[in-house]
Amino acid sequence: MFKDLKTFQARYKAELDEDRKESPNKGHRGKFLLGQDFAVLPDQKPVIRNAIKPGGLLILNCHPDFNPPSGYRKDPALVKGCVLTNYFED
């Protein structure tokens, strides 16, 4: 749980930006599932799929080239350059 989810998102984005210098596709699928005041780092695809069902958690994605297919959410996150989405790329 976080008191300041914006700070969490900013730190994640900064780390990802640094990692992408060596690996440009790093973070293209997103990493964390976000709720109102918490983040989850799932380790299994079925967990992710079930968590993002309608009304569920959203994936934080800060990759500059991320663009989900039509019909999926792409809502602004608290940090510029990041979005919240219900699209999960297997």
Tab-separated table of C-alpha atoms in Angstrom:
chain	number	residue	atom	x	y	z
A	1	MET	CA	0.000	0.000	0.000
A	2	PHE	CA	1.153	3.503	-0.748
A	3	LYS	CA	0.486	6.890	0.701
A	4	ASP	CA	1.730	8.479	-2.517
A	5	LEU	CA	1.046	6.426	-5.627
A	6	LYS	CA	2.335	9.247	-7.842
A	7	THR	CA	5.812	8.927	-6.300
A	8	PHE	CA	5.718	5.166	-6.862
A	9	GLN	CA	4.777	5.636	-10.526
A	10	ALA	CA	7.482	8.274	-11.017
A	11	ARG	CA	10.163	6.006	-9.551
A	12	TYR	CA	9.033	3.094	-11.689
A	13	LYS	CA	9.086	5.241	-14.834
A	14	ALA	CA	12.558	6.608	-14.028
A	15	GLU	CA	13.937	3.086	-13.504
A	16	LEU	CA	12.297	1.883	-16.698
A	17	ASP	CA	13.662	4.834	-18.693
A	18	GLU	CA	17.148	3.941	-17.447
A	19	ASP	CA	16.709	0.228	-18.260
A	20	ARG	CA	15.499	1.029	-21.785
A	21	LYS	CA	18.864	2.581	-22.600
A	22	GLU	CA	20.223	-0.974	-22.804
A	23	SER	CA	17.027	-2.788	-23.775
A	24	PRO	CA	14.580	-0.590	-25.774
A	25	ASN	CA	11.611	-2.966	-25.396
A	26	LYS	CA	11.932	-3.204	-21.612
A	27	GLY	CA	8.539	-2.607	-20.010
A	28	HIS	CA	6.480	-2.816	-23.200
A	29	ARG	CA	4.023	-5.185	-21.518
A	30	GLY	CA	3.760	-3.208	-18.304
A	31	LYS	CA	4.667	-4.632	-14.942
A	32	PHE	CA	2.534	-3.655	-11.978
A	33	LEU	CA	-1.192	-4.032	-11.449
A	34	LEU	CA	-2.563	-0.955	-9.710
A	35	GLY	CA	-5.478	-0.355	-7.419
A	36	GLN	CA	-6.494	2.907	-5.795
A	37	ASP	CA	-3.660	2.877	-3.252
A	38	PHE	CA	-1.669	-0.282	-3.858
A	39	ALA	CA	0.408	-2.106	-6.451
A	40	VAL	CA	0.753	-5.822	-7.107
A	41	LEU	CA	3.615	-7.497	-8.929
A	42	PRO	CA	2.073	-10.726	-10.252
A	43	ASP	CA	4.289	-13.542	-11.428
A	44	GLN	CA	1.839	-15.672	-13.401
A	45	LYS	CA	-0.163	-14.872	-16.537
A	46	PRO	CA	-3.455	-16.365	-15.246
A	47	VAL	CA	-3.259	-14.096	-12.197
A	48	ILE	CA	-2.840	-11.058	-14.435
A	49	ARG	CA	-5.702	-12.056	-16.749
A	50	ASN	CA	-8.086	-12.571	-13.818
A	51	ALA	CA	-7.040	-9.363	-12.066
A	52	ILE	CA	-7.766	-7.135	-15.083
A	53	LYS	CA	-11.224	-8.474	-15.868
A	54	PRO	CA	-13.904	-5.750	-16.029
A	55	GLY	CA	-13.908	-3.728	-12.854
A	56	GLY	CA	-10.535	-5.125	-11.818
A	57	LEU	CA	-7.033	-3.769	-11.546
A	58	LEU	CA	-5.224	-1.929	-14.327
A	59	ILE	CA	-1.693	-2.409	-15.617
A	60	LEU	CA	0.743	0.468	-15.280
A	61	ASN	CA	2.537	0.877	-18.606
A	62	CYS	CA	5.223	3.544	-19.100
A	63	HIS	CA	6.644	2.419	-22.435
A	64	PRO	CA	6.585	5.327	-24.916
A	65	ASP	CA	5.492	3.101	-27.825
A	66	PHE	CA	2.665	1.331	-26.002
A	67	ASN	CA	-0.667	1.514	-27.778
A	68	PRO	CA	-3.329	-1.076	-26.940
A	69	PRO	CA	-5.638	-2.476	-29.602
A	70	SER	CA	-9.039	-0.896	-30.116
A	71	GLY	CA	-11.505	-1.624	-27.325
A	72	TYR	CA	-8.972	-1.592	-24.471
A	73	ARG	CA	-8.508	1.156	-21.935
A	74	LYS	CA	-5.609	3.588	-22.065
A	75	ASP	CA	-6.232	5.997	-19.212
A	76	PRO	CA	-3.714	8.596	-18.073
A	77	ALA	CA	-1.689	7.553	-15.030
A	78	LEU	CA	-0.551	9.979	-12.342
A	79	VAL	CA	2.801	10.475	-14.109
A	80	LYS	CA	3.196	11.929	-17.591
A	81	GLY	CA	4.302	9.247	-20.034
A	82	CYS	CA	2.515	6.426	-18.218
A	83	VAL	CA	-0.941	4.973	-18.763
A	84	LEU	CA	-3.266	2.538	-17.049
A	85	THR	CA	-4.653	-0.202	-19.251
A	86	ASN	CA	-6.631	-3.409	-19.147
A	87	TYR	CA	-4.692	-4.779	-22.123
A	88	PHE	CA	-2.356	-7.666	-21.353
A	89	GLU	CA	-0.094	-8.963	-24.082
A	90	ASP	CA	0.660	-12.666	-23.551
